[in-house]
XYZ file of C-alpha atoms in Angstrom:
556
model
C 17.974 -17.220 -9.063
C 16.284 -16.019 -11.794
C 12.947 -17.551 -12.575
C 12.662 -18.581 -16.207
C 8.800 -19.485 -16.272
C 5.745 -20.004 -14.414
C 2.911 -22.023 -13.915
C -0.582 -21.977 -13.002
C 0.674 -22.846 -8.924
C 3.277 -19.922 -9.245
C 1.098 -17.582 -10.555
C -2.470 -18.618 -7.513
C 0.575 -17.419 -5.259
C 1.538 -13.730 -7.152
C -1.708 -13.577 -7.055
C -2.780 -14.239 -3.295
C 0.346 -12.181 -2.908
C -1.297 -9.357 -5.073
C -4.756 -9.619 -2.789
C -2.447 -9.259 0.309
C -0.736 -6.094 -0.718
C -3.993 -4.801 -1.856
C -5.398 -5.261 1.520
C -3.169 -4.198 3.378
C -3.089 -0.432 1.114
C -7.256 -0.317 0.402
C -7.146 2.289 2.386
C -4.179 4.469 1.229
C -5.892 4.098 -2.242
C -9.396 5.076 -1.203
C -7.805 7.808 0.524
C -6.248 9.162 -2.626
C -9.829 8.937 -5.063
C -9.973 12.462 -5.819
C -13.610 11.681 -8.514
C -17.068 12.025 -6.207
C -16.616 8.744 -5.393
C -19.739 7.248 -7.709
C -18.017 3.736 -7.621
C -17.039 3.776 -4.151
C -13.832 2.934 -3.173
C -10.932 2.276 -5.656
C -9.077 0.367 -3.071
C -12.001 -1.744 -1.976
C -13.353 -2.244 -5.552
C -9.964 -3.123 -6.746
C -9.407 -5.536 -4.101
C -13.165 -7.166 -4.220
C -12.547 -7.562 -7.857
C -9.419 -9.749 -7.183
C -10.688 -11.259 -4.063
C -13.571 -12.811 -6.248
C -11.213 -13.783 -8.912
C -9.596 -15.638 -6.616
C -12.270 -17.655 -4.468
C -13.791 -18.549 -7.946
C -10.662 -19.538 -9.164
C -9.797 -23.670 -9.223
C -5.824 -24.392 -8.931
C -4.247 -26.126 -11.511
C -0.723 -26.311 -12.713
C -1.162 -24.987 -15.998
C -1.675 -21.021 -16.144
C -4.221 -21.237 -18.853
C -6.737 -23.052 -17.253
C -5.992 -21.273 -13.469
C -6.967 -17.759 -15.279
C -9.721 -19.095 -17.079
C -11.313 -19.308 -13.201
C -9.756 -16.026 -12.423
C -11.046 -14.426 -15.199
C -14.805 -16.261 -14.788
C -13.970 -14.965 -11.080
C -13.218 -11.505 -11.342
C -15.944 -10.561 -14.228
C -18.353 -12.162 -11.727
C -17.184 -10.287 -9.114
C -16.308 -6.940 -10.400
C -17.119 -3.701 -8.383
C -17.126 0.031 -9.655
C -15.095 1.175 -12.564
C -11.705 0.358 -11.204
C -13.017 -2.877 -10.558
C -14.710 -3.708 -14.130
C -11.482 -2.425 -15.939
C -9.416 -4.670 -13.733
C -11.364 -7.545 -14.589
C -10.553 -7.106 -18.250
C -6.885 -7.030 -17.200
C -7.543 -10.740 -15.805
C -9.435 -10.904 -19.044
C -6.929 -9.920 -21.409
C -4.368 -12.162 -19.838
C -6.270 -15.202 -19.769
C -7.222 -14.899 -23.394
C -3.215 -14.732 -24.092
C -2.415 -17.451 -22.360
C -5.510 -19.866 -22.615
C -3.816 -22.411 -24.265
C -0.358 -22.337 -22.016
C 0.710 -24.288 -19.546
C 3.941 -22.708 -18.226
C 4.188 -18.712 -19.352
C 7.988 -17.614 -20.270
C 8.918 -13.797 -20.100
C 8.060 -13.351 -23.743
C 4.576 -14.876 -23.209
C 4.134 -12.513 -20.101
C 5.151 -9.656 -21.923
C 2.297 -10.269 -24.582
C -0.362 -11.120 -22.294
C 0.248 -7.326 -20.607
C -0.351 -6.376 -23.963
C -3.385 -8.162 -24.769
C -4.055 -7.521 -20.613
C -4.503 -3.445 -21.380
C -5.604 -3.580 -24.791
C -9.092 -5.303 -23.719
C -9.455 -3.031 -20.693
C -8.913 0.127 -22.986
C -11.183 -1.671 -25.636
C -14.170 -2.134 -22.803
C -14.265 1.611 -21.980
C -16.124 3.612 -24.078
C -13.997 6.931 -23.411
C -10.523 5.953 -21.996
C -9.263 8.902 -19.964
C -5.320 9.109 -20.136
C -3.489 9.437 -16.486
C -5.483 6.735 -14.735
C -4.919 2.856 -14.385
C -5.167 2.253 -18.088
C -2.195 4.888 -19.116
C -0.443 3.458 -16.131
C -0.885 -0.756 -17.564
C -0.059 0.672 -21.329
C 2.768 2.575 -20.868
C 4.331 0.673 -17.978
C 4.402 -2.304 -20.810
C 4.902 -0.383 -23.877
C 7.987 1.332 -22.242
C 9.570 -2.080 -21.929
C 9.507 -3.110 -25.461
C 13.196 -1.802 -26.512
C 14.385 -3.798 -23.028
C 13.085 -7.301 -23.651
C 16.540 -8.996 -24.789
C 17.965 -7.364 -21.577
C 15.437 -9.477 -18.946
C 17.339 -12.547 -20.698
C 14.211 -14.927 -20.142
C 13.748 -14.092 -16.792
C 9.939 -13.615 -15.881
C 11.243 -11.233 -12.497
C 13.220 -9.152 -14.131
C 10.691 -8.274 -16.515
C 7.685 -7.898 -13.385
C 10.433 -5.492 -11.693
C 11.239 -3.302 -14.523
C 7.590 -3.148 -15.594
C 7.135 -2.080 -11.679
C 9.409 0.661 -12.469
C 8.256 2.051 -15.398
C 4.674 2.214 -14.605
C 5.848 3.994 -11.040
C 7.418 6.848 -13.319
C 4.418 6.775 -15.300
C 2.219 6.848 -11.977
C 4.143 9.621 -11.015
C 3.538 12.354 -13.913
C -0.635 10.810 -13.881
C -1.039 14.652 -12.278
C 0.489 16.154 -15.546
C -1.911 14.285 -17.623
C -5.028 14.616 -15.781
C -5.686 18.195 -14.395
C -7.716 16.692 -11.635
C -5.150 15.386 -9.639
C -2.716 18.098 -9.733
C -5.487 20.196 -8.264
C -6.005 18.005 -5.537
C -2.230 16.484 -5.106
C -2.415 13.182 -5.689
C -1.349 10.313 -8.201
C -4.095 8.349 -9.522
C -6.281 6.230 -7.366
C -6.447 3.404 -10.065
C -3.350 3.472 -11.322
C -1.346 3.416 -7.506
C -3.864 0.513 -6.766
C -2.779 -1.638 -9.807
C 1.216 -0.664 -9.261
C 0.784 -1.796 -6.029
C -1.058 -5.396 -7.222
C 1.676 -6.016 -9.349
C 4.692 -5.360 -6.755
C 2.659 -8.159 -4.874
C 2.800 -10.204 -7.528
C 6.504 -9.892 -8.098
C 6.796 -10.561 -3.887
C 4.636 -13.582 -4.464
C 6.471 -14.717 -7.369
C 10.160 -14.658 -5.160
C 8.509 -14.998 -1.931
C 10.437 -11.878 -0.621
C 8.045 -9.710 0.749
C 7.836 -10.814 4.859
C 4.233 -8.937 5.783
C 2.007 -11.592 3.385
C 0.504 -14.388 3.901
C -1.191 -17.046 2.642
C -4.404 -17.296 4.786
C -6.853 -16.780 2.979
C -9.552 -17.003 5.736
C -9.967 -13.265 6.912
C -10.768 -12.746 3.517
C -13.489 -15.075 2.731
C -16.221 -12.924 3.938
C -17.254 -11.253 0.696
C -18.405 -8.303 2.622
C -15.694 -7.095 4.009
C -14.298 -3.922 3.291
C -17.808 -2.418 1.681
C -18.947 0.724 2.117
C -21.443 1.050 4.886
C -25.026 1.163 3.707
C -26.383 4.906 3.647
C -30.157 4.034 3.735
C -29.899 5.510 6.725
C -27.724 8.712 5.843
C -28.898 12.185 7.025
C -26.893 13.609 4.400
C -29.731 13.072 1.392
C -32.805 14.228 2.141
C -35.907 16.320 0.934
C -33.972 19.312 0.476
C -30.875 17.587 -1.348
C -30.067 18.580 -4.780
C -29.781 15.438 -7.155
C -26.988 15.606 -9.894
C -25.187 12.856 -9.367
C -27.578 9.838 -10.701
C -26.841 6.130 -9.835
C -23.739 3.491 -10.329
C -25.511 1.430 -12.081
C -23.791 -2.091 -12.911
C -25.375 -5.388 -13.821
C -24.499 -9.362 -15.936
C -26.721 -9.626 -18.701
C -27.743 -13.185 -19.270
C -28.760 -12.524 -23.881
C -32.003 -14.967 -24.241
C -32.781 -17.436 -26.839
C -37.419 -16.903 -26.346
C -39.134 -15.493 -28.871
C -39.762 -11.686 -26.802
C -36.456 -11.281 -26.873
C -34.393 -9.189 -29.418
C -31.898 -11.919 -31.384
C -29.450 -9.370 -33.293
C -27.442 -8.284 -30.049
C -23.717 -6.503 -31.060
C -22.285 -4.945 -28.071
C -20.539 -2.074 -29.952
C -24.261 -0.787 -31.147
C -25.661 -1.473 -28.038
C -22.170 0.946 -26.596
C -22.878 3.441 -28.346
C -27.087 3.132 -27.218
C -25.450 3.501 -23.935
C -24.096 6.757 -24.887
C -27.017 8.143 -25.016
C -28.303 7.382 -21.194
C -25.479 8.582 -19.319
C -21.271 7.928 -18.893
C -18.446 6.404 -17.291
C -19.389 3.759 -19.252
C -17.747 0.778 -19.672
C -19.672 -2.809 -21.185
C -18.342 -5.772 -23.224
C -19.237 -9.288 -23.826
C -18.109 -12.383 -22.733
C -19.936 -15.468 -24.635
C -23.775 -14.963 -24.167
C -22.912 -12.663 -20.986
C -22.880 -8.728 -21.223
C -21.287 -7.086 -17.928
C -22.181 -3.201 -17.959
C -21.239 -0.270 -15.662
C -22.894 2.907 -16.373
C -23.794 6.560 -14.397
C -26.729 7.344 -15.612
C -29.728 10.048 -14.284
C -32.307 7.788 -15.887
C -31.498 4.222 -14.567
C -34.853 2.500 -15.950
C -33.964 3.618 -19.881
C -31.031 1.282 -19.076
C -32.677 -1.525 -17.779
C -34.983 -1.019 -20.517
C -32.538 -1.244 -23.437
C -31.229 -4.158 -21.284
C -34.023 -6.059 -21.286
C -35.040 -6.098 -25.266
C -32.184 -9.033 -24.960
C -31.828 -10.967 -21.709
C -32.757 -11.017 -18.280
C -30.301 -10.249 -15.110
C -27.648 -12.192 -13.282
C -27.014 -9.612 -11.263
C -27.771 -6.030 -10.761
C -26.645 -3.034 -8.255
C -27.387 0.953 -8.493
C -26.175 2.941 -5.805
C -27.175 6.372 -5.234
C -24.356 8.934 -6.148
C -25.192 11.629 -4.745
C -25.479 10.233 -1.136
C -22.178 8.380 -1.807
C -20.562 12.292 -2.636
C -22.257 13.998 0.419
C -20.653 11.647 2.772
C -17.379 11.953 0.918
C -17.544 15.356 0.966
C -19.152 15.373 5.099
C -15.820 13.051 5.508
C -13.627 15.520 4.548
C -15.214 17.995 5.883
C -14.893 16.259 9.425
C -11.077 15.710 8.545
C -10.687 19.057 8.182
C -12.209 20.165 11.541
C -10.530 17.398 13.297
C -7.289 18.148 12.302
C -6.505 21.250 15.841
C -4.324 23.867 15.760
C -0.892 22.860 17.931
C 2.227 25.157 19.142
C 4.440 21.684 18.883
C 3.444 18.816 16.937
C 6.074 15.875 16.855
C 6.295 13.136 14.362
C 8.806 9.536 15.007
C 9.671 7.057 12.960
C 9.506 3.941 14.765
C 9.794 0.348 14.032
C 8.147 -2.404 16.407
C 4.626 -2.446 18.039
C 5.997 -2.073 21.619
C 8.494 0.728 20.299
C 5.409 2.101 18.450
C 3.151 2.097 21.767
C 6.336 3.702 23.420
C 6.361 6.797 21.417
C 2.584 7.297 21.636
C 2.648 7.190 25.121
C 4.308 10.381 24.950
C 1.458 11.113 22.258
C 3.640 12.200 19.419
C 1.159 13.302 16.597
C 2.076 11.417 13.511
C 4.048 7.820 14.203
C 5.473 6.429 10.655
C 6.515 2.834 10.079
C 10.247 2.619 9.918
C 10.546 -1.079 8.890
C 13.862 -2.855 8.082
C 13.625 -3.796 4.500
C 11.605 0.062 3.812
C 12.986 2.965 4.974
C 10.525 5.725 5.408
C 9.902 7.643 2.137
C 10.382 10.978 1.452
C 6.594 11.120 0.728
C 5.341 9.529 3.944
C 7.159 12.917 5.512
C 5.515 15.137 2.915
C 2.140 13.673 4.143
C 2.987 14.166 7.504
C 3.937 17.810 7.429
C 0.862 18.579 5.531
C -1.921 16.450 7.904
C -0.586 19.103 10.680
C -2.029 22.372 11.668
C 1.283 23.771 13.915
C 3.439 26.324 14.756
C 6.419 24.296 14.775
C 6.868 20.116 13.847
C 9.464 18.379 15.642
C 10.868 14.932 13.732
C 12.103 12.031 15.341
C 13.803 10.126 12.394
C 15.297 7.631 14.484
C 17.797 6.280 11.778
C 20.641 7.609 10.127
C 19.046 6.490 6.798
C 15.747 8.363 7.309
C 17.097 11.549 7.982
C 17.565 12.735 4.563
C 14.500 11.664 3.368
C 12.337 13.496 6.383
C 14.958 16.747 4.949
C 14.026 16.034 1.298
C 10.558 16.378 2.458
C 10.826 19.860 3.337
C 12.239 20.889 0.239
C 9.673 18.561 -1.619
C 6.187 20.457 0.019
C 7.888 23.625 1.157
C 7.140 23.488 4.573
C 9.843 25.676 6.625
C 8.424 25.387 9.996
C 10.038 21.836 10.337
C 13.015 21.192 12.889
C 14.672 17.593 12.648
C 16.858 16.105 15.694
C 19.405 13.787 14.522
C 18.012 10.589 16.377
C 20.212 7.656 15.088
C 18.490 5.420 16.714
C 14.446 5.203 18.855
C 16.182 5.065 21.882
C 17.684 8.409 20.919
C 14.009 9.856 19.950
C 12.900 8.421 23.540
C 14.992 9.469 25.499
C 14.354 13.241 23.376
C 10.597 13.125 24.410
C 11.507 12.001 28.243
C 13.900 15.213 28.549
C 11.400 17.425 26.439
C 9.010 18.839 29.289
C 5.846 18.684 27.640
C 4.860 21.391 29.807
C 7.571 23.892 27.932
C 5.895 27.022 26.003
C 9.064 27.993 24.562
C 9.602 25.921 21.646
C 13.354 26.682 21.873
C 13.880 25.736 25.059
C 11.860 22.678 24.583
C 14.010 21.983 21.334
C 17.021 22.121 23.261
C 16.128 20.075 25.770
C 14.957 17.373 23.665
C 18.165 17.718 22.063
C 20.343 17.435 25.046
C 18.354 14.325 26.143
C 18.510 12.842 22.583
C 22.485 13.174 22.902
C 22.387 11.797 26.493
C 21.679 8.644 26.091
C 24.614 6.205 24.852
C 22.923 3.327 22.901
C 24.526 -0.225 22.020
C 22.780 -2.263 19.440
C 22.921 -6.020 19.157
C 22.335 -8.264 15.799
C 23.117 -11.266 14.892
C 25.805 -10.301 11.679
C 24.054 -10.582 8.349
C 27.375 -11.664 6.375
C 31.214 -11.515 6.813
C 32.691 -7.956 7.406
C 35.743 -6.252 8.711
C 35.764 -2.996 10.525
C 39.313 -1.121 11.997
C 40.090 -4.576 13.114
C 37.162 -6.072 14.261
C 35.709 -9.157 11.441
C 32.661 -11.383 12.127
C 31.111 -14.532 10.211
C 27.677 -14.673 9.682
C 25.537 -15.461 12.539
C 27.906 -13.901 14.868
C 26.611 -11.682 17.186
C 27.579 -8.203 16.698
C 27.862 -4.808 18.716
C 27.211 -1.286 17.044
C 27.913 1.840 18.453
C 27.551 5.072 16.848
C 27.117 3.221 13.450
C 30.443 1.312 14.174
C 31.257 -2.477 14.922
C 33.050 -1.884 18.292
C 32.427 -5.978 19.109
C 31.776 -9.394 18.135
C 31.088 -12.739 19.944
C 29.167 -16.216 19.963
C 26.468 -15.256 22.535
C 25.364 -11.844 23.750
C 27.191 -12.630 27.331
C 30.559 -11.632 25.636
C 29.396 -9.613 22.858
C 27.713 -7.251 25.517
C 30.803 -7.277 28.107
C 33.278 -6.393 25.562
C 30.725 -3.582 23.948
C 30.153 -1.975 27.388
C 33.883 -1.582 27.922
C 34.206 0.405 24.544
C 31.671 3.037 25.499
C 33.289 6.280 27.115
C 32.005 7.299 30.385
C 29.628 4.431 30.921
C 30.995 3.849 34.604
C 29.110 6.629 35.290
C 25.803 5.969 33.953
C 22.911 5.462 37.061
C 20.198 3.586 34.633
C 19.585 1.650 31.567
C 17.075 0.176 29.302
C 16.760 -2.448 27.170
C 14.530 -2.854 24.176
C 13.722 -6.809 22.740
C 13.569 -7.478 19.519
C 10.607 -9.557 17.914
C 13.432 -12.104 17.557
C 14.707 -12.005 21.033
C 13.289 -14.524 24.066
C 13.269 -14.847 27.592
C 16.332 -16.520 28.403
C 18.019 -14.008 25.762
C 16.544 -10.972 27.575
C 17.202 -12.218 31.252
C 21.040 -13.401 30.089
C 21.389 -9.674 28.748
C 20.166 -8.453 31.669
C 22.282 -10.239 34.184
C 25.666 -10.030 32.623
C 24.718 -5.698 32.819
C 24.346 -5.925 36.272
C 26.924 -8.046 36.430
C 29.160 -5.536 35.220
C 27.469 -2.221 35.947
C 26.223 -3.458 39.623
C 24.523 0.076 40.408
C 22.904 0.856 37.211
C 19.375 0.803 37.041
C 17.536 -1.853 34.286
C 14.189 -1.736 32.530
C 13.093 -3.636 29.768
C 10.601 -2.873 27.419
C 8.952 -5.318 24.250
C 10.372 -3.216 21.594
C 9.406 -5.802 18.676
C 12.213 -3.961 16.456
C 12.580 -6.294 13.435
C 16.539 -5.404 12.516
C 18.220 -5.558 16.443
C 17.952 -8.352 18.600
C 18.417 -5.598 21.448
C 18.757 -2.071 21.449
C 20.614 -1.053 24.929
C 20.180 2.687 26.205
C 22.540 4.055 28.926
């Protein structure tokens, strides 16, 4: 159902949502900062920013006066450059909607506008291919598509989702910084993903957030570790960085202090002390971030008009010589393998399974996201190998972990069709680890990958028909091979009838079952009997799979 407007309530949960999502990526983002890291962490500073915002922020229906707190919140609270320009996002779209009480898709729409407008206005030189080319043209592009979103305030969140990926995707051809280093903008990724939370938040769709705020109350959390301590600055260091230097500048009414104050002279004062500047006003408040060599001409200048609220400078140049020791320690971390293997896997206890046969990379092969074509790229190029084995474990991941080659040129990549983890498992239990012949140890994780015979139960998502076979929804369903081979009420029939459909399965000696997060006890130990029951001389094990998709996935 499309959602026609929102209010003040709806938008405190896209934006919980938002800090969720942000969370759960800070470090993905910080990851991908390719600057000296001046400001820290985008990722951290991003999600500090919002986190503030949103502590500060009183709920109220109407969406006017719930950004009003956000915005209060997040200038307050802003961290680094990412973090002051994302405050004037909050700024921008609370001074577009201050005076509404339920926002439609058309007052959205503006207040993205307005949102990057004041962000680009607050820096003193905006650098296209970051965060701010990402908000503009993500919006901009949307203009010529507004009568198609036909009032709906998701459909224009999900399109502006997808244009601002396409324009987070060509950030490298605008800014020659990244394509050196191979990423997409820190910034820009970080705000792309605030806004998909937003948009889960808004429909309540996405199933990894929540709205416990708790874990997040601790303001500290997530800062960089304090480097008063750090060996890497010292006597001998060279200094070239200067200091982050951020403050709130409370403008004074006494007599020793300066009463003609205008922010764009005292910008362009600014200029003169150092860069990455970025400074506006809010009523009698100035917030200011500035690099500068020469911290105290700053305060200075400062000072001729108000006194502090508050005031940080971090030291740069420690903050890029542990950046720079970090990835230096990546790099000499990352050993030199004959066989490296990577699985996707879904499910903490299938998870643990694979690493107990310590497979080198292990990516998340969730349900509703299938594992991107990307997360392979990244895993081909964190390993130093002669050869890389992949597990995809799903018919719908193989052609991404194949488009990955092609994507970073890596040849030295062989990929066993695994439909399923209990295919990949029983692959790494036939593999001899102890094999230096990486054909021979290919083909015998082969073999053991086409072994096993594997059964998968689910409850049936929606009516469907199949050479014969139809379900209802709820049913509970066998596949085999991709197909529907059977369908029942309860797994006790479901199972029997599955079992007889499977060639050669009299002569299986062992089998093992893997529980879903949804399955219980009773499920488990009634799947488990009526096996026996039927196969009396076959082996069982069970292990806690935690799959989300299959109640049960049976091996034999």
């Amino acid at each position: 159902m499309a959602v026609s407007k929102i209010n003040g309530n709806d938008f405190e949960r896209m934006l919980k949502a938002a800090l969720i999502r942000l969370k759960k990526y800070e470090l993905k983002i910080n990851d991908m900062n390719v600057f000296p890291v001046p400001d820290g962490d985008t990722g951290t500073n991003m999600r500090l920013t919002l986190q503030n915002g949103i502590l500060t922020a009183a709920s109220s229906p109407k969406i006017g006066e719930y950004l009003k707190g956000i915005k209060k919140g997040s200038l307050l609270g802003a961290r680094g450059n990412s973090g002051v320009i994302l405050s004037q996002f909050f700024s921008g779209l609370s001074n577009s909607m201050a005076e509404i009480d339920e926002a439609t898709s058309k007052d959205f729409f503006e207040a993205l506008v307005c949102a990057y407008q004041t962000a680009y206005k607050s820096v003193i030189n905006p650098v296209e291919g970051t965060m701010l080319t990402v908000a503009r043209l993500g919006v901009e592009n949307l203009r010529p598509k507004l009568e198609s979103f036909n009032g709906a305030v998701d459909s224009l969140l999900s399109e502006y989702i997808r244009e601002m990926d396409a324009v987070l995707k060509d950030t490298p051809e605008m800014l020659p910084i990244l394509k050196e280093s191979g990423v997409l903008d820190s910034g820009g990724c970080g705000y792309v993903y605030m806004v998909q939370g937003m948009l889960n938040g808004l429909l309540n769709t996405d199933q990894d957030f929540e709205f416990d705020l708790s874990p997040l109350n601790d303001r500290t959390h997530g800062t960089l570790p304090s480097s008063v301590e750090s060996d890497s600055f010292n006597r001998t260091s060279i200094f070239q960085e200067g200091y982050c230097t951020e403050f709130i500048l409370q403008l004074m009414d006494g007599s020793s202090y300066s009463q003609d104050f205008e922010i764009e002279a005292f910008k362009e004062k600014l200029k003169e002390f150092g860069s990455s500047i970025v400074a506006f006003q809010e009523d009698s408040r100035v917030k200011v971030h500035i690099h500068t060599l020469k911290p105290h001409l700053v305060i200075e200048l400062a000072q001729r008009y108000g006194e502090f609220v508050t005031f940080k400078m971090d030291n740069m140049q420690i903050q890029k010589n542990e950046h720079e020791a970090h990835i230096n320690s990546k790099k000499t971390e990352k050993k030199h393998k004959p066989i490296a293997i990577i699985a996707v896997a879904n499910g903490e206890g299938m998870k643990d399974l694979f690493q107990s046969f310590n497979c080198d990379v292990i990516l998340d092969g969730g349900s509703t996201m299938n594992t991107s074509a990307q997360e392979f790229v990244d895993a081909y190029k964190s390993l130093d190998a002669d050869h890389i084995v992949v597990l995809p474990n799903s018919r719908n991941v193989m052609f991404a972990a194949k488009q990955a080659m092609d994507i970073s040129k890596i040849t030295n990549v062989s990929i066993l069709e695994c439909e399923t983890m209990l295919e990949g498992y029983y692959a790494l239990a036939l593999g001899q680890i102890g094999t230096e012949d990486f054909d021979e140890r290919l083909a015998q994780m082969k073999e053991g990958a086409e072994s096993v015979d594997v059964i998968s139960l689910a409850p049936a998502s929606k009516p469907y028909n199949q050479n014969g076979i139809s379900c209802e929804k709820g049913d509970c369903i066998a596949l085999y091979k991709g197909d529907l081979i059977s369908v029942g009420k309860d797994i006790k029939s479901t199972i029997s009838q599955a079992i007889k459909k499977v060639p050669g399965i009299d002569s299986k000696d062992s089998c093992i079952i893997a529980s879903g997060k949804n399955a219980t006890d009773e499920m488990t130990e009634e799947l488990e009997n009526t096996i026996q029951e039927i196969l009396p001389d076959v082996e069982i094990s069970v292990v806690p799979g935690g799959q989300d998709v299959h109640t049960f996935m049976v091996g034999f």
